[in-house]
Coordinates of C-alpha atoms in Angstrom, one line a residue:
Chain A
M766 CA -14.5 32.7 -16.1
R767 CA -11.4 34.9 -16.0
R768 CA -9.1 34.9 -19.4
S769 CA -6.3 32.6 -19.5
G770 CA -3.9 32.3 -22.5
A771 CA -1.9 34.7 -24.9
V772 CA -3.7 38.0 -25.9
A773 CA -3.1 40.8 -28.7
E774 CA -4.4 44.0 -26.7
A775 CA -5.0 44.8 -22.9
R776 CA -8.8 45.2 -24.1
G777 CA -11.7 43.1 -22.8
F778 CA -10.9 42.6 -19.4
G779 CA -12.8 42.4 -16.6
P780 CA -13.0 41.5 -12.3
G781 CA -11.0 38.5 -11.7
D782 CA -8.7 39.2 -14.8
H783 CA -4.8 39.2 -14.3
L784 CA -2.8 40.3 -17.2
C785 CA 1.0 40.4 -17.4
W786 CA 2.3 42.8 -20.2
V787 CA 6.1 42.2 -21.4
F788 CA 7.6 45.4 -22.9
D789 CA 10.1 46.6 -24.9
T790 CA 9.4 50.3 -24.8
H791 CA 7.9 52.4 -21.9
E792 CA 5.6 54.1 -25.0
D793 CA 4.2 50.4 -25.6
F794 CA 3.2 49.4 -21.7
R795 CA 1.7 53.4 -21.5
V796 CA -0.5 52.9 -24.9
R797 CA -1.7 49.6 -23.4
A798 CA -2.4 51.1 -19.5
V799 CA -4.6 53.8 -21.1
E800 CA -6.9 51.1 -23.2
F801 CA -6.9 48.7 -20.1
L802 CA -8.1 51.6 -17.5
A803 CA -10.3 53.1 -19.7
E804 CA -12.5 50.0 -19.6
G805 CA -12.2 50.2 -16.2
L806 CA -13.9 53.8 -15.7
D807 CA -16.0 52.9 -18.3
A808 CA -17.3 50.3 -16.0
G809 CA -17.5 52.2 -12.8
E810 CA -14.2 51.1 -11.4
R811 CA -11.8 52.8 -9.5
C812 CA -8.6 52.6 -11.3
W813 CA -4.9 52.8 -9.6
Y814 CA -2.1 53.3 -11.7
L815 CA 1.4 52.2 -10.1
G816 CA 4.7 53.0 -11.8
S817 CA 7.4 55.4 -11.3
S818 CA 7.8 57.2 -8.0
D819 CA 7.5 60.8 -10.4
V820 CA 3.6 61.0 -9.6
A821 CA 3.9 63.9 -12.8
A822 CA 5.1 61.3 -15.1
L823 CA 2.3 58.4 -14.1
R824 CA 0.0 62.0 -15.0
T825 CA 1.3 62.3 -18.2
D826 CA 1.1 59.0 -19.6
L827 CA -2.5 59.0 -18.8
Q828 CA -3.6 62.3 -20.7
E829 CA -5.6 60.3 -23.3
L830 CA -7.7 58.8 -20.6
G831 CA -9.6 62.2 -20.2
P832 CA -9.5 64.9 -17.6
V833 CA -7.1 63.3 -15.4
D834 CA -7.0 65.9 -12.8
E835 CA -10.7 65.4 -12.7
L836 CA -10.6 61.8 -12.1
V837 CA -7.9 61.7 -10.0
G838 CA -10.0 65.0 -7.5
C839 CA -13.0 62.8 -7.3
D840 CA -11.1 59.6 -6.2
A841 CA -11.8 57.5 -9.7
L842 CA -8.1 57.3 -10.7
R843 CA -4.9 57.6 -8.0
L844 CA -1.5 57.8 -9.4
V845 CA 0.5 55.9 -6.8
P846 CA 4.5 55.3 -6.5
I847 CA 5.1 51.5 -7.1
E848 CA 7.1 51.9 -3.2
A849 CA 3.5 52.4 -1.4
G850 CA 2.0 49.4 -3.5
Y851 CA 4.3 46.6 -3.2
G852 CA 5.8 45.6 0.5
P853 CA 8.5 43.0 1.3
D854 CA 6.0 40.6 2.8
P855 CA 3.7 39.0 0.0
A856 CA 0.9 38.4 2.1
Q857 CA 0.8 42.0 4.0
T858 CA 0.9 43.1 0.2
V859 CA -2.3 41.2 -0.8
R860 CA -4.0 42.4 2.2
G861 CA -3.3 46.0 1.6
W862 CA -5.1 45.1 -1.8
A863 CA -7.7 43.3 -0.4
R864 CA -8.4 46.8 1.4
A865 CA -8.4 48.8 -1.1
V866 CA -11.1 46.6 -3.3
E867 CA -13.1 47.4 -0.1
D868 CA -12.7 51.2 0.2
A869 CA -13.4 51.3 -3.5
L870 CA -16.8 49.3 -3.0
V871 CA -17.6 51.1 -0.1
A872 CA -16.9 54.5 -2.0
G873 CA -19.4 53.3 -4.7
H874 CA -17.3 52.1 -7.4
S875 CA -17.9 48.4 -9.1
G876 CA -14.3 47.6 -8.2
L877 CA -10.8 48.0 -8.5
R878 CA -8.7 47.8 -11.7
V879 CA -4.8 48.2 -11.4
V880 CA -2.3 49.0 -13.9
T881 CA 1.2 48.9 -12.2
D882 CA 4.8 48.6 -14.0
C883 CA 6.4 46.0 -12.0
T884 CA 9.8 46.5 -13.0
A885 CA 11.6 48.0 -10.2
V886 CA 10.5 45.7 -8.3
A887 CA 10.9 42.5 -10.5
R888 CA 14.7 43.5 -11.7
S889 CA 15.6 43.6 -7.9
A890 CA 17.7 40.3 -6.9
E891 CA 16.6 40.9 -3.3
L892 CA 12.8 41.2 -3.9
F893 CA 12.2 39.1 -6.9
H894 CA 11.9 35.9 -4.9
E895 CA 9.2 37.4 -2.8
F896 CA 7.7 39.1 -5.8
A897 CA 7.4 35.7 -7.5
R898 CA 5.2 34.5 -4.3
Y899 CA 3.3 37.6 -4.4
E900 CA 2.1 36.9 -7.9
M901 CA 0.8 33.5 -7.1
L902 CA -1.0 34.8 -3.8
I903 CA -2.5 37.7 -5.3
D904 CA -3.6 35.3 -8.1
G905 CA -5.7 33.2 -5.4
Y906 CA -7.3 36.7 -4.5
Y907 CA -7.8 37.5 -8.5
A908 CA -9.2 33.4 -9.0
A909 CA -12.1 33.7 -6.5
G910 CA -13.9 36.5 -8.4
A911 CA -12.3 39.4 -6.3
P912 CA -14.0 42.6 -8.0
L913 CA -10.4 43.3 -8.6
C914 CA -8.8 43.6 -12.3
G915 CA -5.1 43.7 -13.0
M916 CA -2.5 44.5 -15.3
C917 CA 1.4 43.8 -14.4
G918 CA 3.6 45.4 -16.6
F919 CA 7.3 44.8 -17.1
H920 CA 10.3 45.9 -18.7
R921 CA 12.1 43.7 -21.0
P922 CA 15.4 44.7 -21.3
Q923 CA 16.2 45.3 -17.3
V924 CA 14.1 42.4 -16.0
G925 CA 16.2 39.9 -18.0
P926 CA 15.2 36.8 -19.9
Q927 CA 14.9 33.8 -17.3
R928 CA 13.0 36.0 -14.9
L929 CA 10.3 37.1 -17.5
D930 CA 10.1 33.6 -18.2
E931 CA 8.9 32.6 -15.1
L932 CA 7.1 35.8 -14.3
C933 CA 4.7 35.4 -17.7
S934 CA 4.0 31.7 -16.9
L935 CA 2.7 32.6 -13.4
H936 CA 0.1 35.1 -14.9
P937 CA -2.8 33.5 -16.6
S938 CA -3.1 36.0 -19.4
V939 CA 0.3 37.2 -21.1
N940 CA 0.7 39.2 -24.5
L941 CA 1.4 37.2 -27.3
A942 CA 4.8 38.7 -27.5
A943 CA 5.9 37.2 -24.2
A944 CA 3.4 34.2 -24.2
Q945 CA 5.2 30.8 -22.3
P946 CA 4.7 27.2 -23.1
F947 CA 3.1 27.2 -20.1
R948 CA 1.2 28.7 -17.2
L949 CA 0.8 28.0 -13.6
H950 CA -2.0 30.1 -12.0
A951 CA -4.3 30.0 -9.3
A952 CA -7.7 28.3 -9.9
N953 CA -9.5 28.5 -6.4
P954 CA -13.1 29.2 -6.5
D955 CA -13.3 30.5 -3.3
W956 CA -11.5 32.8 -1.4
A957 CA -10.7 32.5 2.4
L958 CA -7.8 34.4 4.0
P959 CA -6.2 37.4 2.0
G960 CA -2.4 35.7 1.8
I961 CA -3.0 32.6 1.7
P962 CA -1.8 30.3 -1.2
P963 CA -4.4 29.2 -3.3
A964 CA -6.2 25.9 -2.5
L965 CA -6.7 25.3 -6.1
V966 CA -4.1 26.0 -9.2
A967 CA -4.4 25.1 -12.6
V968 CA -1.2 24.0 -14.9
A969 CA -2.0 24.9 -18.5
G970 CA -0.3 24.9 -22.0
E971 CA 2.6 22.6 -22.7
I972 CA 5.5 21.2 -20.7
D973 CA 8.5 19.7 -22.3
L974 CA 12.7 20.1 -22.2
S975 CA 12.2 24.0 -23.5
C976 CA 10.4 25.0 -20.2
V977 CA 11.1 22.3 -17.6
E978 CA 13.3 23.9 -16.0
G979 CA 11.2 27.0 -15.4
F980 CA 8.1 25.0 -14.7
A981 CA 10.5 23.5 -11.5
R982 CA 11.2 27.3 -10.8
C983 CA 8.0 28.5 -10.7
L984 CA 6.5 25.6 -8.6
D985 CA 9.4 26.2 -5.8
R986 CA 8.3 30.1 -5.9
S987 CA 5.0 29.6 -6.2
G988 CA 4.8 28.9 -2.0
L989 CA 1.9 26.3 -3.3
F990 CA 1.7 22.7 -0.9
A991 CA 3.7 23.8 1.6
G992 CA 1.7 21.2 4.1
G993 CA 1.8 18.6 2.1
G994 CA -0.9 16.2 1.5
E995 CA -2.9 15.9 -1.6
M996 CA -2.3 18.8 -3.9
V997 CA -5.0 18.9 -6.3
L998 CA -3.8 20.9 -9.7
D999 CA -6.5 21.9 -12.2
A1000 CA -4.9 20.1 -15.6
A1001 CA -8.0 21.0 -17.9
E1002 CA -6.0 23.1 -19.8
L1003 CA -3.0 21.4 -20.2
I1004 CA -2.3 20.1 -23.3
F1005 CA 0.9 18.2 -23.1
I1006 CA 3.3 17.5 -20.3
D1007 CA 6.7 15.4 -20.9
H1008 CA 8.4 12.8 -18.6
R1009 CA 10.7 15.5 -17.2
G1010 CA 7.8 17.5 -16.2
L1011 CA 6.1 15.0 -14.7
V1012 CA 9.6 13.9 -12.8
V1013 CA 9.6 17.6 -11.5
L1014 CA 6.3 17.1 -9.9
D1015 CA 6.7 14.1 -8.5
E1016 CA 9.9 15.2 -6.9
F1017 CA 8.3 18.8 -5.7
A1018 CA 5.5 16.5 -4.3
R1019 CA 8.0 14.0 -2.6
A1020 CA 10.2 17.1 -1.1
R1021 CA 6.7 18.2 0.6
G1022 CA 5.5 14.6 1.6
G1023 CA 2.6 14.9 -0.5
T1024 CA 1.0 13.9 -3.8
V1025 CA 0.3 15.7 -6.8
V1026 CA -3.1 14.9 -8.3
L1027 CA -3.4 16.4 -12.3
R1028 CA -7.3 16.7 -12.6
D1029 CA -8.4 16.1 -15.8
G1030 CA -5.1 15.6 -16.9
P1031 CA -4.2 14.3 -20.5
Y1032 CA -4.3 11.0 -21.4
Q1033 CA -0.4 10.5 -22.2
A1034 CA 0.5 12.0 -18.6
G1035 CA -1.1 8.7 -17.3
R1036 CA 0.4 6.5 -19.5
I1037 CA 3.9 8.2 -18.5
V1038 CA 3.3 8.1 -15.0
E1039 CA 2.3 4.6 -15.3
I1040 CA 5.3 3.3 -17.0
L1041 CA 7.9 5.3 -14.8
E1042 CA 5.5 4.3 -11.6
L1043 CA 6.0 7.6 -10.6
Q1044 CA 4.2 7.2 -6.8
Q1045 CA 3.8 10.7 -5.9
V1046 CA 2.0 12.1 -9.2
Q1047 CA -1.8 10.6 -10.3
V1048 CA -3.3 11.7 -13.2
E1049 CA -7.2 11.8 -13.3
A1050 CA -9.9 11.4 -15.5
G1051 CA -7.2 11.2 -18.2
S1052 CA -8.6 12.4 -21.6
S1053 CA -7.0 12.6 -25.3
R1054 CA -6.1 16.3 -26.3
Chain B
M994 CA 29.8 -26.7 -15.4
V995 CA 29.8 -24.9 -12.6
V996 CA 27.6 -21.9 -12.6
G997 CA 28.1 -19.7 -9.6
D998 CA 26.3 -16.5 -9.7
R999 CA 27.3 -16.3 -13.4
M1000 CA 24.7 -15.6 -16.2
Q1001 CA 24.0 -18.6 -18.3
H1002 CA 22.7 -17.7 -22.1
A1003 CA 21.9 -20.9 -24.0
V1004 CA 19.8 -21.7 -27.3
F1005 CA 17.7 -24.6 -27.4
L1006 CA 17.4 -25.2 -31.3
Y1007 CA 14.4 -28.2 -31.6
D1008 CA 12.8 -29.8 -34.5
D1009 CA 10.1 -31.5 -32.9
P1010 CA 7.2 -30.7 -30.5
A1011 CA 7.7 -33.6 -28.5
R1012 CA 11.5 -33.4 -28.2
F1013 CA 11.0 -29.8 -27.2
L1014 CA 8.6 -30.2 -24.6
A1015 CA 10.7 -33.5 -22.8
G1016 CA 13.6 -31.1 -22.7
V1017 CA 11.7 -27.7 -21.3
G1018 CA 10.5 -30.4 -18.7
R1019 CA 13.9 -31.7 -17.7
W1020 CA 15.2 -28.1 -17.6
V1021 CA 12.7 -26.8 -15.4
A1022 CA 12.6 -29.8 -13.3
E1023 CA 16.5 -29.4 -12.8
G1024 CA 15.7 -25.9 -11.8
L1025 CA 13.2 -26.3 -9.4
A1026 CA 15.6 -29.1 -7.8
A1027 CA 18.2 -26.3 -7.3
D1028 CA 15.1 -23.9 -5.7
E1029 CA 15.9 -21.8 -8.5
A1030 CA 12.8 -19.2 -9.3
V1031 CA 11.6 -20.2 -12.7
V1032 CA 9.5 -18.8 -15.1
I1033 CA 8.4 -19.1 -18.8
V1034 CA 8.0 -16.7 -21.3
A1035 CA 6.1 -18.0 -24.2
G1036 CA 2.9 -17.1 -26.3
G1037 CA -0.4 -18.5 -27.3
A1038 CA -0.2 -22.4 -28.0
A1039 CA 3.4 -22.5 -26.6
H1040 CA 2.4 -21.5 -23.5
E1041 CA -0.8 -23.8 -23.4
A1042 CA 1.3 -26.9 -24.5
I1043 CA 4.1 -26.1 -22.2
R1044 CA 1.8 -25.8 -19.1
G1045 CA -0.1 -28.9 -19.9
S1046 CA 3.3 -30.7 -20.2
L1047 CA 4.5 -29.6 -16.8
G1048 CA 2.3 -31.1 -14.5
V1049 CA 2.2 -30.4 -11.3
D1050 CA 6.0 -28.8 -11.9
G1051 CA 3.7 -26.2 -13.7
D1052 CA 2.5 -25.1 -10.3
A1053 CA 5.6 -24.0 -9.0
V1054 CA 6.6 -22.0 -11.9
A1055 CA 5.6 -18.0 -13.2
F1056 CA 4.5 -17.7 -16.8
A1057 CA 4.4 -14.5 -18.8
D1058 CA 3.4 -13.8 -22.3
M1059 CA 5.9 -13.1 -25.0
E1060 CA 3.3 -12.1 -27.4
V1061 CA 2.6 -9.1 -24.8
I1062 CA 5.8 -8.3 -23.0
G1063 CA 7.7 -9.0 -26.1
A1064 CA 5.7 -8.2 -29.3
N1065 CA 8.4 -5.5 -28.9
P1066 CA 11.5 -7.2 -28.2
A1067 CA 13.2 -4.2 -26.5
R1068 CA 10.7 -4.6 -23.5
V1069 CA 11.7 -8.2 -22.5
I1070 CA 15.0 -7.3 -20.5
G1071 CA 13.3 -4.7 -18.3
A1072 CA 10.1 -7.5 -17.7
V1073 CA 12.7 -10.2 -16.8
R1074 CA 14.7 -8.1 -14.6
R1075 CA 11.8 -7.4 -12.4
F1076 CA 11.1 -10.7 -12.3
V1077 CA 14.6 -11.0 -11.0
E1078 CA 14.4 -8.5 -8.3
S1079 CA 11.1 -10.0 -7.3
G1080 CA 12.9 -13.3 -6.6
G1081 CA 14.4 -12.7 -3.3
G1082 CA 17.8 -13.6 -4.0
R1083 CA 17.5 -16.7 -5.6
R1084 CA 19.2 -17.7 -9.0
V1085 CA 16.7 -17.2 -11.7
R1086 CA 15.6 -19.7 -14.8
A1087 CA 13.8 -18.0 -17.4
L1088 CA 12.8 -19.8 -20.5
G1089 CA 11.9 -17.5 -23.5
L1090 CA 10.5 -18.1 -26.9
P1091 CA 11.3 -14.5 -28.8
M1092 CA 10.9 -15.8 -32.2
W1093 CA 8.0 -17.3 -34.0
P1094 CA 7.4 -17.9 -37.6
G1095 CA 4.6 -15.1 -37.8
R1096 CA 7.6 -12.2 -36.6
T1097 CA 7.9 -9.7 -39.3
P1098 CA 11.5 -9.0 -40.9
A1099 CA 12.0 -5.9 -38.4
Q1100 CA 10.9 -8.0 -35.6
Q1101 CA 13.4 -10.8 -36.6
R1102 CA 16.2 -8.3 -36.3
E1103 CA 15.1 -6.8 -32.9
V1104 CA 14.6 -10.2 -31.4
I1105 CA 18.5 -10.7 -32.5
A1106 CA 19.4 -7.5 -30.9
H1107 CA 18.0 -8.0 -27.9
E1108 CA 19.6 -11.6 -28.0
A1109 CA 22.6 -10.0 -27.8
A1110 CA 21.8 -7.1 -25.7
V1111 CA 20.7 -9.9 -22.7
N1112 CA 24.8 -11.0 -23.0
L1113 CA 25.5 -7.3 -21.4
A1114 CA 22.6 -6.6 -19.4
F1115 CA 22.8 -9.7 -17.2
A1116 CA 26.5 -10.6 -17.5
D1117 CA 27.0 -10.7 -13.8
S1118 CA 23.6 -11.7 -12.9
P1119 CA 22.4 -15.1 -11.0
I1120 CA 20.5 -16.4 -14.1
S1121 CA 20.4 -19.1 -16.4
F1122 CA 18.4 -18.3 -20.1
L1123 CA 16.8 -20.8 -22.1
C1124 CA 16.0 -19.5 -25.7
A1125 CA 14.3 -22.0 -27.8
Y1126 CA 14.1 -21.6 -31.7
D1127 CA 11.6 -24.1 -33.8
T1128 CA 14.5 -25.1 -36.6
S1129 CA 11.8 -26.8 -38.6
A1130 CA 9.7 -23.4 -38.6
L1131 CA 12.2 -20.5 -38.9
P1132 CA 14.2 -19.5 -41.7
A1133 CA 17.6 -21.1 -41.6
A1134 CA 19.1 -17.2 -41.5
V1135 CA 17.4 -16.9 -38.3
V1136 CA 18.6 -20.1 -36.7
S1137 CA 22.0 -19.4 -37.9
E1138 CA 22.1 -15.4 -36.4
A1139 CA 20.6 -16.9 -33.4
R1140 CA 23.7 -19.3 -33.0
R1141 CA 25.7 -16.1 -33.1
V1142 CA 24.1 -14.3 -30.3
H1143 CA 24.0 -17.4 -27.7
P1144 CA 27.4 -17.9 -25.9
Q1145 CA 26.0 -21.7 -24.7
V1146 CA 24.0 -24.0 -26.4
W1147 CA 21.9 -26.7 -24.6
T1148 CA 20.9 -30.2 -25.9
A1149 CA 19.8 -33.2 -24.4
D1150 CA 23.5 -33.9 -23.5
G1151 CA 23.7 -30.9 -21.3
Y1152 CA 25.2 -27.3 -21.8
A1153 CA 28.2 -26.5 -24.8
D1154 CA 29.7 -23.8 -25.3
C1155 CA 28.3 -22.6 -28.6
P1156 CA 30.8 -22.5 -31.5
Q1157 CA 29.2 -19.9 -33.9
Y1158 CA 28.8 -17.0 -30.8
D1159 CA 30.4 -14.0 -32.1
M1160 CA 31.0 -11.5 -29.2
E1161 CA 32.6 -8.8 -31.4
G1162 CA 29.9 -8.9 -34.3
L1163 CA 27.1 -9.2 -31.8
L1164 CA 25.5 -5.6 -32.2
I1165 CA 26.4 -5.5 -35.6
G1166 CA 23.1 -5.1 -37.3
Q1167 CA 22.6 -2.4 -35.1
H1168 CA 25.6 -0.6 -36.2
P1169 CA 25.5 -0.7 -40.1
P1170 CA 28.8 1.3 -41.9
A1171 CA 26.3 3.7 -43.8
R1172 CA 23.1 5.2 -43.0
P1173 CA 20.0 3.4 -44.1
D1174 CA 17.8 4.8 -46.8
P1175 CA 16.0 7.8 -45.2
L1176 CA 12.1 7.2 -45.3
T1177 CA 10.6 9.1 -48.2
E1178 CA 8.6 11.6 -46.4
P1179 CA 10.3 14.5 -44.5
L1180 CA 8.1 15.8 -41.3
G1181 CA 10.7 18.6 -40.6
V1182 CA 14.3 19.3 -39.2
I1183 CA 14.0 20.6 -35.2
V1184 CA 16.8 22.4 -34.9
D1185 CA 16.0 23.8 -31.4
L1186 CA 13.9 22.8 -28.4
A1187 CA 11.0 25.5 -29.7
G1188 CA 10.5 22.7 -32.4
L1189 CA 9.2 20.4 -30.3
A1190 CA 5.9 21.9 -29.5
V1191 CA 5.6 22.3 -33.7
L1192 CA 6.5 18.8 -34.0
R1193 CA 4.1 17.2 -32.0
V1194 CA 1.2 18.8 -33.8
S1195 CA 2.8 17.5 -37.2
V1196 CA 3.0 14.2 -35.5
A1197 CA -0.8 14.0 -34.1
E1198 CA -1.9 15.2 -37.5
I1199 CA 0.1 12.3 -39.5
A1200 CA -1.5 9.7 -36.7
E1201 CA -4.9 10.9 -37.3
D1202 CA -4.4 10.7 -41.0
A1203 CA -3.2 7.0 -40.7
G1204 CA -6.3 6.2 -38.7
L1205 CA -4.4 5.6 -35.3
S1206 CA -7.0 6.1 -32.5
A1207 CA -6.6 9.4 -30.2
Q1208 CA -4.9 7.5 -27.7
R1209 CA -2.3 5.6 -30.1
R1210 CA -1.8 9.3 -31.9
D1211 CA -1.0 10.8 -27.9
E1212 CA 1.3 7.7 -27.6
L1213 CA 3.2 8.0 -30.4
V1214 CA 3.5 11.7 -30.1
V1215 CA 4.9 11.3 -26.8
A1216 CA 7.4 8.7 -28.2
V1217 CA 8.6 10.6 -31.1
N1218 CA 8.8 14.0 -28.7
E1219 CA 11.5 11.8 -26.2
V1220 CA 13.4 10.9 -29.1
A1221 CA 13.7 14.4 -31.0
T1222 CA 14.2 15.7 -26.9
N1223 CA 17.3 13.1 -26.6
A1224 CA 18.8 13.7 -30.1
L1225 CA 18.6 17.8 -29.3
A1226 CA 19.9 17.7 -25.7
H1227 CA 22.3 15.1 -26.2
T1228 CA 24.0 15.8 -29.4
A1229 CA 23.4 19.5 -30.1
H1230 CA 22.8 18.4 -34.0
P1231 CA 19.3 19.2 -35.4
A1232 CA 17.1 16.4 -35.6
F1233 CA 15.8 15.1 -39.1
V1234 CA 12.2 13.8 -38.8
S1235 CA 10.7 11.9 -41.7
R1236 CA 7.8 9.3 -41.5
G1237 CA 6.4 6.6 -43.8
L1238 CA 4.1 3.5 -44.0
D1239 CA 6.3 0.3 -43.7
R1240 CA 3.7 -2.3 -45.4
A1241 CA 5.7 -5.6 -44.1
E1242 CA 5.1 -4.4 -40.7
G1243 CA 1.9 -3.1 -41.1
S1244 CA 2.8 0.2 -39.3
L1245 CA 3.0 3.9 -39.6
V1246 CA 6.8 4.5 -39.3
V1247 CA 8.2 8.0 -37.8
E1248 CA 11.9 8.2 -38.1
V1249 CA 14.0 10.7 -35.7
A1250 CA 17.9 11.1 -37.2
T1251 CA 20.4 12.6 -35.7
H1252 CA 24.3 13.1 -36.5
G1253 CA 25.2 12.6 -33.1
C1254 CA 25.5 8.4 -31.8
I1255 CA 23.8 6.3 -29.8
A1256 CA 27.0 4.8 -27.6
D1257 CA 24.9 2.4 -24.8
P1258 CA 23.6 -0.8 -26.6
L1259 CA 21.3 -1.2 -23.5
V1260 CA 19.8 2.5 -23.1
G1261 CA 16.0 1.9 -23.5
R1262 CA 16.0 -1.4 -22.6
E1263 CA 16.2 -0.7 -18.8
L1264 CA 14.5 1.7 -16.6
R1265 CA 18.0 3.5 -15.4
P1266 CA 17.2 7.1 -14.6
S1267 CA 20.9 7.9 -14.4
A1268 CA 22.0 6.6 -17.9
L1269 CA 21.7 9.1 -20.7
G1270 CA 18.4 9.8 -22.1
G1271 CA 17.3 6.5 -20.0
R1272 CA 13.5 7.1 -18.8
G1273 CA 12.5 8.5 -22.1
L1274 CA 13.9 5.4 -24.5
W1275 CA 12.4 3.3 -21.3
I1276 CA 9.3 5.2 -22.3
V1277 CA 9.5 4.9 -26.3
N1278 CA 10.2 1.3 -25.8
Q1279 CA 6.8 0.6 -23.8
L1280 CA 4.8 2.9 -26.2
C1281 CA 6.0 1.8 -29.5
D1282 CA 4.8 -1.6 -31.2
L1283 CA 8.9 -1.9 -32.7
V1284 CA 11.7 0.6 -32.3
E1285 CA 14.5 0.2 -34.6
T1286 CA 17.9 1.9 -33.3
R1287 CA 20.5 1.9 -35.8
S1288 CA 24.0 4.0 -35.1
G1289 CA 27.3 4.8 -37.4
P1290 CA 30.2 7.0 -38.2
W1291 CA 27.4 8.5 -39.7
G1292 CA 25.0 9.4 -37.3
S1293 CA 22.0 7.7 -35.6
L1294 CA 18.6 6.9 -36.4
T1295 CA 15.3 5.7 -34.3
R1296 CA 12.3 4.3 -36.0
L1297 CA 9.6 4.1 -34.1
H1298 CA 6.6 2.1 -35.6
I1299 CA 2.8 2.1 -34.4
H1300 CA 0.8 -0.9 -35.9
L1301 CA -2.0 0.2 -38.2
L1302 CA -5.2 -1.9 -37.2

């Protein structure tokens, strides 16, 4: 079972986990990167560290991991400028990661573990939209149980509050200091083709007026359910959704000619759908939380 | 009297069951003869008595249970509107028995507020309301209030203007000059939207302490969340939330007060997504057993009642 929710440290993550870490100083990020990667090396995973285009700076960041040159020499650790890891086409980038996972397995590693300082991509007005879509696509790959474990870092001052809120909401795990009221992430048990949106998405947490605009943006950016039909959201961890959130879902579904099903959704969501007679949203197996 | 497409809203004061049933029979027959869509909204025993006395006419009439749709009187306008819209453009004739001796004091006030709101909600609608009040069983003060909120009276002689009708004072009960005494136990002051999640936890706790079922608890949480959200979203003032037990009503009460005012007397009585806060207060009225809204120069407050069983 992959982890979901807010966390205080970057320890205890394994295959399938996808952590978002918002930081105010590079030192904060560096410390978390070291603790995250150290567990990967211990587990026999190949580790990649992506960030600055200055590879020497990446090397310096990881001194505490041990003999960095030796690890790089035997390809247990790669230091990668971010440009080499993220292209403009989200699906192609996901396929690239799937190949990197395969390569790690072929080389005898138990999987791939990646820490990326994504700030340079996330702060770019041109790249942001596709990057947010990429996060949902790659999360579908994580959710399917791929032997991949990732931590995405975002420098708060450079990325800006609205984008940060969206990016945090699109990760199953996030550091406490940046925790969002809700999360929207992949929950598909199977993996079809790298780069295809996940077939099942989970919505968790609480949705009210404080975050409903971000919820609408996340849904739009996710690229989900472009084909319409019945769109199932796993709502087992959805604690609360007010009528505004349900109206967003109703409009999202209507615009795509489909219906949204909140599977295992809260009882109160079903009552609001019933009272407002929302035609494009169904709440299945409602329960009281 | 030429009715045309205008609303009629008449009070029918009676003190004798036989005269009541005879009057209703005549009024219904008139409507059926004019090819009007007739609906009778009455509870329990009255429903049975009317159905029995109408005979074959009863087959052509729709019935709704006032004790269900009108338990919270603020739900009635929406239900009647639905009937109007399903009627295929025919003029509607609606008999209602909104007041009965078991109505609690707060319910009585809200029935009168509802009757006043009917005059605004259906002003331009082709509908005739007949609201029956039993003067032998209801307090004189309630009957006197009923006269003030109906523009017409209906008797065996037909319709006449109601001399006590008071358009100016109609909603006075909802606009007290001074703030009603607050409930005794403060639950919190919500200053921004981040406070809503905290408020929801507090409300769930008091609902559980009061012994509500999980579903009623969740419904109260939704209702309080909607009212507090409206207060924050539309007024830019903090929302003061308090709670209490209303023994006369047999209910757990949560009050949301703010310095902002509520200008629209129909908000929450009909599902109008375009109205400010319209969807939220509509939901609140469907979930709560009674909703009291008061507004004035001092601000506004909304009291949400959930019955304790």
